[in-house]
Amino acid sequence: MENIQAIRSRKSHRKSRSGCENCKRRRIKCDERKPACIKCIHHAIDCDFLSTEATPSASPSSAPSPSKPSKAKFRFKPSKYQSEKYKPGDETGEASSQTVSTEVQSKDSSSSALSQSQDTISFADLRLFHHFVTETYRTIVDEATDRNQVWRTHLPQWGFSTPSIFHLMLALAALHLGYLHPEERARYVLQADDHFTFGIRSVSAILSSLNSGNCQSIYMSTVLVCFVYFAHGPKPGEYLVFSETGKAEWLVLMRGVRSILFSHRDKIFTGVLEIQTDPAIQGVSPLLQDELGEHQSRIKAFQRFMEMQAGGSSTSQIHIDALEQLFQMFEEAYRCLSAGKDGTNLMAPLFGWIYRLSEEFICLLEDKEPFALVILAYWCIILKFMGSSWLMIAWDRHVIAGIRQSLGTEFHQWIEWPVRVICD
């Protein structure tokens, strides 16, 4: 009886009619929190309060601050890649009739190209995002040196406000899934291509407004572009720094990275992107010293032949500068290998050599000048050690085959050593 009396004496509750339209339509209680109620946030749908907040008010205190970035909005939309619709349940366990998609808007409203396009994320894309943050990122970074958790935490967060990063992450995750599941590779490649296309378009749209405020996100976008290019695998006629049909595709991308670093390097490598050294990398181990010495002696033998043929010309000095940098690259790479680090851990020394090459030497490579191609063949030896990463599988054999095909037979003897190392 006491319980019954307690129920009867409970204070009456008056229903509020000021909840959002979504909660009214679904007949659930709205907490009326602004700028978006908890129920709408939970189901990732537009809350009416968002538009209410954005409406100018007569009271100055209620006007939104212009310095705060606009919040990303979310809505539901079916994916062309999913065979069945995902229906998020409400609080009672009932499924909603809406299908999942997320509309991600760039906070950089200065770009008309981006503001005119609506970037949507389907449930299938959410799977890609989940795969990136749980699996893919581990394959492209050494967590021992990524102490700021750039790839695990910050990059995915930046993706919510930078469409290029988000879509390039999804493209890379799709290609990784295609590698893990060859029987479904064609489907994943289609997804990757869609995201890659939009990612490239987004980067291109904001490159003209590169500044100290967005240089880090643009730089990481270009790094992701390069990774996606590698993950797609070798293309016939394209050999990274030279091509059978004109400008090499990857070299164009690399030049874009170099241009961004040239103008904003000091700002890019600050904060979470500050370069971290790996204390495990020390000198070259005795076990690998003989192997390194063998490579270096072969390179020196070619250098003597080249100097004898060139006779001290200005072109010869361009080659010598590239060879000296190649020696340093081998030393750095073998220090990494001595610490048990291969795969993407060799990305910095390997592509750092390409990055530091003079424009004159790059032009020689593009022209398929024989001495330059032989030097590149020795560079491919370190490219072989990156083959333990799924990103770089088959690239060493592909590039060395392109070099051999482009060289006259009289130069084949000078690439016998790189060919033997790579093909063993």
Coordinates of C-alpha atoms in Angstrom, one line a residue:
M1 CA 0.0 0.0 0.0
E2 CA 2.9 2.4 0.8
N3 CA 4.3 1.8 -2.7
I4 CA 0.9 2.5 -4.3
Q5 CA 0.5 5.6 -2.2
A6 CA 4.0 6.7 -3.2
I7 CA 3.1 6.3 -6.9
R8 CA -0.2 8.2 -6.5
S9 CA 1.5 11.0 -4.7
R10 CA 4.2 11.5 -7.3
K11 CA 4.3 15.1 -8.6
S12 CA 2.7 15.4 -12.0
H13 CA 4.9 16.0 -15.0
R14 CA 4.0 18.4 -17.7
K15 CA 5.1 17.5 -21.2
S16 CA 7.3 20.0 -23.0
R17 CA 6.5 20.9 -26.6
S18 CA 9.8 22.6 -27.3
G19 CA 11.8 19.5 -28.2
C20 CA 13.3 19.1 -31.7
E21 CA 11.3 17.9 -34.6
N22 CA 13.2 14.6 -34.9
C23 CA 12.4 13.6 -31.4
K24 CA 8.7 14.6 -31.8
R25 CA 8.5 12.6 -35.0
R26 CA 10.0 9.5 -33.3
R27 CA 7.8 10.0 -30.2
I28 CA 10.7 10.1 -27.8
K29 CA 11.7 12.5 -25.1
C30 CA 14.1 15.3 -26.1
D31 CA 16.5 16.7 -23.6
E32 CA 16.3 20.0 -25.5
R33 CA 20.1 20.5 -25.2
K34 CA 21.5 23.0 -27.7
P35 CA 23.1 23.3 -30.3
A36 CA 22.0 19.6 -30.7
C37 CA 20.1 17.3 -28.5
I38 CA 21.7 14.1 -27.2
K39 CA 19.3 11.8 -29.2
C40 CA 20.2 13.4 -32.5
I41 CA 23.9 13.3 -31.7
H42 CA 23.5 9.6 -30.7
H43 CA 21.9 8.8 -34.1
A44 CA 24.1 11.1 -36.1
I45 CA 21.3 13.1 -37.7
D46 CA 20.7 16.8 -38.1
C47 CA 19.1 18.4 -35.1
D48 CA 16.7 21.3 -35.6
F49 CA 18.4 23.2 -32.9
L50 CA 21.5 23.5 -35.1
S51 CA 19.6 25.6 -37.6
T52 CA 18.0 27.5 -34.7
E53 CA 21.4 28.3 -33.3
A54 CA 22.6 29.6 -36.6
T55 CA 19.6 32.0 -37.0
P56 CA 20.6 35.6 -35.9
S57 CA 19.0 36.7 -32.7
A58 CA 18.1 40.1 -31.4
S59 CA 20.2 39.4 -28.4
P60 CA 23.9 40.0 -28.9
S61 CA 24.7 37.3 -26.3
S62 CA 23.0 34.7 -28.4
A63 CA 24.8 35.4 -31.6
P64 CA 27.3 32.7 -32.6
S65 CA 30.9 33.6 -32.3
P66 CA 32.5 34.1 -35.8
S67 CA 35.8 32.7 -34.5
K68 CA 34.3 29.3 -33.8
P69 CA 34.4 26.8 -36.7
S70 CA 31.0 25.5 -37.9
K71 CA 30.2 22.0 -36.7
A72 CA 30.0 19.2 -39.2
K73 CA 26.5 18.1 -40.0
F74 CA 25.4 14.5 -40.4
R75 CA 22.6 12.8 -42.3
F76 CA 21.8 9.4 -43.6
K77 CA 22.2 8.2 -47.2
P78 CA 22.6 4.7 -48.7
S79 CA 25.9 3.6 -50.1
K80 CA 26.3 2.2 -53.6
Y81 CA 28.7 -0.4 -52.2
Q82 CA 26.4 -2.0 -49.6
S83 CA 23.9 -4.7 -50.5
E84 CA 21.7 -4.1 -47.5
K85 CA 20.8 -1.0 -45.7
Y86 CA 22.1 -0.3 -42.2
K87 CA 19.3 0.8 -39.9
P88 CA 20.5 2.4 -36.6
G89 CA 18.2 1.5 -33.8
D90 CA 16.6 4.0 -31.5
E91 CA 16.5 3.9 -27.7
T92 CA 13.9 1.2 -27.6
G93 CA 15.8 -1.1 -30.0
E94 CA 13.6 -0.3 -33.0
A95 CA 15.4 0.4 -36.3
S96 CA 15.2 3.7 -38.0
S97 CA 14.1 3.8 -41.7
Q98 CA 17.0 5.9 -42.6
T99 CA 20.3 4.5 -44.0
V100 CA 23.7 5.6 -42.8
S101 CA 25.8 8.3 -44.4
T102 CA 27.8 11.2 -43.1
E103 CA 28.1 14.5 -44.7
V104 CA 31.5 16.0 -43.9
Q105 CA 32.0 19.6 -44.7
S106 CA 35.3 21.3 -44.9
K107 CA 35.9 24.1 -42.4
D108 CA 37.8 25.9 -45.2
S109 CA 34.9 27.8 -46.8
S110 CA 37.2 29.9 -48.9
S111 CA 37.4 27.1 -51.5
S112 CA 34.4 27.3 -53.8
A113 CA 35.2 23.9 -55.3
L114 CA 34.8 22.3 -51.9
S115 CA 31.8 24.3 -50.8
Q116 CA 29.9 23.4 -53.9
S117 CA 30.5 19.6 -53.5
Q118 CA 28.9 17.5 -50.8
D119 CA 31.1 14.8 -49.4
T120 CA 29.2 11.9 -48.1
I121 CA 30.2 8.8 -46.1
S122 CA 28.2 5.6 -46.3
F123 CA 28.1 2.7 -43.9
A124 CA 30.5 0.9 -46.2
D125 CA 32.9 3.8 -45.8
L126 CA 32.6 3.7 -42.0
R127 CA 33.9 0.2 -42.3
L128 CA 36.9 1.6 -44.2
F129 CA 37.4 4.2 -41.5
H130 CA 37.3 1.6 -38.8
H131 CA 39.8 -0.6 -40.7
F132 CA 42.2 2.4 -41.0
V133 CA 42.2 3.3 -37.3
T134 CA 42.5 -0.3 -36.2
E135 CA 44.7 -2.0 -38.8
T136 CA 45.9 0.0 -41.8
Y137 CA 47.7 2.7 -39.8
R138 CA 49.9 0.1 -38.1
T139 CA 51.3 -1.0 -41.5
I140 CA 52.6 2.4 -42.5
V141 CA 54.1 3.7 -39.3
D142 CA 56.5 2.4 -36.6
E143 CA 54.6 3.1 -33.4
A144 CA 57.9 3.3 -31.5
T145 CA 58.7 6.5 -33.4
D146 CA 55.2 7.8 -33.7
R147 CA 55.1 8.7 -30.1
N148 CA 52.6 11.6 -30.8
Q149 CA 50.2 9.0 -32.3
V150 CA 49.8 11.1 -35.5
W151 CA 48.6 8.2 -37.6
R152 CA 46.5 6.5 -35.0
T153 CA 44.8 9.6 -33.4
H154 CA 45.5 13.0 -34.9
L155 CA 45.2 12.1 -38.6
P156 CA 41.7 10.6 -38.2
Q157 CA 40.6 13.6 -36.2
W158 CA 41.9 16.0 -38.9
G159 CA 40.0 14.0 -41.4
F160 CA 36.7 15.2 -39.9
S161 CA 37.5 18.8 -40.9
T162 CA 39.7 18.1 -43.9
P163 CA 37.9 16.1 -46.6
S164 CA 41.1 15.4 -48.5
I165 CA 42.6 13.6 -45.5
F166 CA 39.4 11.7 -44.8
H167 CA 39.0 10.4 -48.3
L168 CA 42.6 9.5 -48.8
M169 CA 42.6 7.6 -45.5
L170 CA 39.6 5.6 -46.8
A171 CA 41.2 5.0 -50.2
L172 CA 44.3 3.6 -48.4
A173 CA 42.2 1.4 -46.1
A174 CA 40.2 0.0 -49.1
L175 CA 43.4 -0.9 -50.9
H176 CA 44.7 -2.6 -47.7
L177 CA 41.5 -4.6 -47.5
G178 CA 41.9 -5.5 -51.2
Y179 CA 45.4 -6.8 -50.4
L180 CA 44.2 -8.8 -47.4
H181 CA 41.2 -10.2 -49.4
P182 CA 42.3 -10.8 -53.0
E183 CA 39.0 -12.4 -53.9
E184 CA 37.3 -9.0 -53.2
R185 CA 40.1 -6.8 -54.5
A186 CA 38.1 -5.5 -57.5
R187 CA 35.3 -4.2 -55.2
Y188 CA 37.7 -2.5 -52.8
V189 CA 39.7 -0.9 -55.7
L190 CA 36.5 0.7 -56.9
Q191 CA 35.9 2.2 -53.5
A192 CA 39.5 3.3 -53.3
D193 CA 39.4 5.0 -56.7
D194 CA 36.3 6.9 -55.7
H195 CA 37.8 8.2 -52.5
F196 CA 41.2 8.9 -54.2
T197 CA 39.5 11.0 -56.9
F198 CA 37.7 13.1 -54.4
G199 CA 40.8 13.4 -52.2
I200 CA 42.9 14.6 -55.1
R201 CA 40.3 17.1 -56.1
S202 CA 40.1 18.4 -52.5
V203 CA 43.8 18.8 -52.2
S204 CA 44.0 20.6 -55.6
A205 CA 41.2 23.0 -54.5
I206 CA 43.0 24.2 -51.4
L207 CA 46.6 24.2 -52.6
S208 CA 46.3 27.7 -53.9
S209 CA 45.4 28.9 -50.4
L210 CA 48.4 27.1 -48.7
N211 CA 49.3 29.0 -45.5
S212 CA 50.8 28.5 -42.1
G213 CA 47.4 27.5 -40.7
N214 CA 46.6 24.6 -43.1
C215 CA 50.1 23.6 -44.3
Q216 CA 50.2 20.6 -41.9
S217 CA 46.9 19.1 -43.1
I218 CA 47.8 19.7 -46.8
Y219 CA 51.3 18.1 -46.3
M220 CA 49.7 15.0 -44.7
S221 CA 47.2 14.9 -47.6
T222 CA 50.1 14.8 -50.1
V223 CA 51.8 12.1 -48.1
L224 CA 48.6 10.0 -48.2
V225 CA 48.4 10.6 -52.0
C226 CA 51.9 9.1 -52.4
F227 CA 51.0 6.1 -50.2
V228 CA 47.8 5.4 -52.2
Y229 CA 49.8 5.6 -55.4
F230 CA 52.2 2.9 -54.0
A231 CA 49.4 0.8 -52.7
H232 CA 47.7 0.7 -56.2
G233 CA 50.8 -1.2 -57.4
P234 CA 53.2 -0.7 -60.3
K235 CA 51.7 0.6 -63.6
P236 CA 53.1 -0.4 -67.0
G237 CA 55.4 2.3 -68.3
E238 CA 55.6 4.2 -65.0
Y239 CA 58.8 3.8 -63.0
L240 CA 58.5 6.4 -60.2
V241 CA 61.0 8.9 -61.5
F242 CA 60.9 8.3 -65.2
S243 CA 58.2 7.2 -67.6
E244 CA 57.7 5.9 -71.1
T245 CA 55.1 8.5 -71.8
G246 CA 56.5 11.8 -70.5
K247 CA 56.4 13.1 -66.9
A248 CA 56.4 10.3 -64.4
E249 CA 53.2 10.4 -62.3
W250 CA 54.8 9.7 -59.0
L251 CA 57.5 12.3 -59.6
V252 CA 54.9 15.0 -60.1
L253 CA 53.4 14.0 -56.7
M254 CA 56.9 14.1 -55.1
R255 CA 57.5 17.6 -56.5
G256 CA 54.2 18.7 -54.9
V257 CA 55.4 17.5 -51.5
R258 CA 58.8 19.2 -52.0
S259 CA 57.1 22.5 -53.0
I260 CA 54.9 22.4 -49.8
L261 CA 58.0 21.6 -47.6
F262 CA 60.1 24.3 -49.3
S263 CA 57.6 27.0 -48.4
H264 CA 56.4 25.9 -44.9
R265 CA 58.9 23.3 -43.6
D266 CA 59.5 25.1 -40.2
K267 CA 55.7 25.2 -39.5
I268 CA 54.9 21.7 -40.8
F269 CA 57.3 19.9 -38.5
T270 CA 56.0 21.4 -35.2
G271 CA 53.6 20.2 -32.6
V272 CA 52.4 16.6 -33.2
L273 CA 54.3 16.5 -36.5
E274 CA 57.7 17.3 -34.8
I275 CA 60.2 14.7 -36.1
Q276 CA 60.9 12.0 -33.6
T277 CA 64.2 10.2 -33.5
D278 CA 64.4 6.5 -32.8
P279 CA 66.9 5.6 -30.1
A280 CA 67.1 2.0 -31.4
I281 CA 68.8 3.2 -34.6
Q282 CA 72.6 3.4 -34.0
G283 CA 75.4 2.3 -36.1
V284 CA 75.6 -0.5 -38.7
S285 CA 75.9 -3.9 -37.1
P286 CA 79.0 -6.1 -37.8
L287 CA 76.7 -8.7 -39.5
L288 CA 75.6 -6.1 -42.1
Q289 CA 78.8 -4.2 -42.5
D290 CA 80.3 -6.6 -45.1
E291 CA 77.0 -6.5 -47.1
L292 CA 77.0 -2.7 -47.0
G293 CA 80.7 -2.6 -48.0
E294 CA 80.0 -4.9 -51.0
H295 CA 77.3 -2.4 -52.3
Q296 CA 79.6 0.5 -51.8
S297 CA 82.5 -1.1 -53.6
R298 CA 80.3 -1.8 -56.6
I299 CA 79.1 1.8 -56.7
K300 CA 82.7 3.1 -56.5
A301 CA 83.7 0.9 -59.4
F302 CA 80.9 2.4 -61.5
Q303 CA 81.9 5.9 -60.4
R304 CA 85.4 5.3 -61.7
F305 CA 84.1 4.1 -65.0
M306 CA 81.7 7.0 -65.3
E307 CA 84.4 9.6 -64.5
M308 CA 86.7 8.1 -67.1
Q309 CA 84.0 8.2 -69.7
A310 CA 82.7 11.7 -68.9
G311 CA 86.1 13.4 -68.7
G312 CA 85.3 15.9 -65.9
S313 CA 82.3 17.5 -67.7
S314 CA 79.7 19.5 -65.7
T315 CA 77.3 16.6 -66.2
S316 CA 79.8 14.3 -64.5
Q317 CA 79.6 16.5 -61.4
I318 CA 75.8 16.2 -61.3
H319 CA 76.2 12.4 -61.3
I320 CA 78.9 12.5 -58.6
D321 CA 76.7 14.6 -56.3
A322 CA 73.9 12.1 -56.7
L323 CA 76.3 9.2 -56.0
E324 CA 77.6 10.9 -52.8
Q325 CA 74.0 11.3 -51.6
L326 CA 73.4 7.6 -52.5
F327 CA 76.4 6.6 -50.3
Q328 CA 74.8 8.5 -47.4
M329 CA 71.4 6.9 -48.1
F330 CA 72.9 3.4 -48.0
E331 CA 74.5 4.2 -44.6
E332 CA 71.3 5.5 -43.2
A333 CA 69.3 2.6 -44.5
Y334 CA 71.7 0.0 -43.1
R335 CA 71.5 1.6 -39.7
C336 CA 67.8 1.1 -39.8
L337 CA 68.2 -2.5 -41.0
S338 CA 70.7 -3.1 -38.2
A339 CA 68.0 -2.1 -35.7
G340 CA 65.7 -4.7 -37.3
K341 CA 63.6 -2.0 -39.1
D342 CA 62.6 -2.5 -42.7
G343 CA 59.5 -1.8 -44.8
T344 CA 58.1 1.7 -44.3
N345 CA 60.8 2.4 -41.8
L346 CA 63.1 2.9 -44.8
M347 CA 60.7 5.5 -46.4
A348 CA 62.7 8.5 -45.0
P349 CA 66.2 7.5 -46.3
L350 CA 64.9 6.0 -49.5
F351 CA 62.7 8.8 -50.7
G352 CA 64.8 11.4 -48.9
W353 CA 67.4 10.7 -51.6
I354 CA 64.9 11.4 -54.4
Y355 CA 63.7 14.5 -52.5
R356 CA 67.3 15.9 -52.3
L357 CA 68.3 15.2 -55.9
S358 CA 69.1 18.2 -58.0
E359 CA 66.6 19.3 -60.7
E360 CA 69.4 18.7 -63.2
F361 CA 69.8 15.0 -62.2
I362 CA 66.0 14.5 -62.2
C363 CA 65.9 15.8 -65.8
L364 CA 68.6 13.3 -66.7
L365 CA 66.5 10.5 -65.3
E366 CA 63.4 11.8 -67.2
D367 CA 65.6 11.8 -70.4
K368 CA 66.7 8.2 -69.5
E369 CA 70.4 9.2 -69.6
P370 CA 72.3 6.0 -69.1
F371 CA 74.6 7.0 -66.2
A372 CA 71.7 8.4 -64.2
L373 CA 69.7 5.2 -64.8
V374 CA 72.5 3.1 -63.5
I375 CA 72.7 5.2 -60.3
L376 CA 69.0 4.7 -59.9
A377 CA 69.4 0.9 -60.3
Y378 CA 71.6 0.9 -57.2
W379 CA 69.0 2.9 -55.4
C380 CA 66.5 0.1 -56.2
I381 CA 68.6 -2.2 -53.8
I382 CA 67.1 -0.3 -50.8
L383 CA 63.7 -0.3 -52.5
K384 CA 63.9 -4.1 -52.3
F385 CA 64.1 -3.9 -48.5
M386 CA 60.8 -2.0 -48.5
G387 CA 59.1 -5.0 -50.1
S388 CA 58.2 -6.4 -46.7
S389 CA 55.5 -3.7 -46.6
W390 CA 52.3 -4.4 -48.5
L391 CA 52.5 -0.9 -50.0
M392 CA 55.8 -1.6 -51.8
I393 CA 55.4 -5.2 -53.0
A394 CA 56.8 -5.7 -56.6
W395 CA 58.0 -2.1 -57.0
D396 CA 61.7 -3.0 -56.9
R397 CA 61.4 -5.5 -59.7
H398 CA 59.2 -3.2 -61.7
V399 CA 61.6 -0.2 -61.6
I400 CA 64.7 -2.3 -62.2
A401 CA 63.0 -3.9 -65.2
G402 CA 62.2 -0.5 -66.6
I403 CA 65.8 0.6 -66.1
R404 CA 67.1 -2.4 -67.9
Q405 CA 64.7 -2.0 -70.7
S406 CA 65.7 1.7 -71.2
L407 CA 69.4 1.1 -71.1
G408 CA 71.5 0.1 -74.1
T409 CA 73.1 -3.4 -73.9
E410 CA 76.5 -1.9 -73.3
F411 CA 75.4 -0.7 -69.9
H412 CA 73.7 -3.9 -68.7
Q413 CA 77.0 -5.1 -67.1
W414 CA 76.8 -2.1 -64.7
I415 CA 73.4 -3.1 -63.4
E416 CA 74.1 -6.8 -63.0
W417 CA 74.7 -6.4 -59.3
P418 CA 71.5 -4.5 -58.5
V419 CA 69.5 -7.0 -60.7
R420 CA 71.1 -10.0 -58.9
V421 CA 70.4 -8.5 -55.4
I422 CA 66.8 -7.7 -56.3
C423 CA 65.9 -10.9 -58.2
D424 CA 67.5 -13.3 -55.7

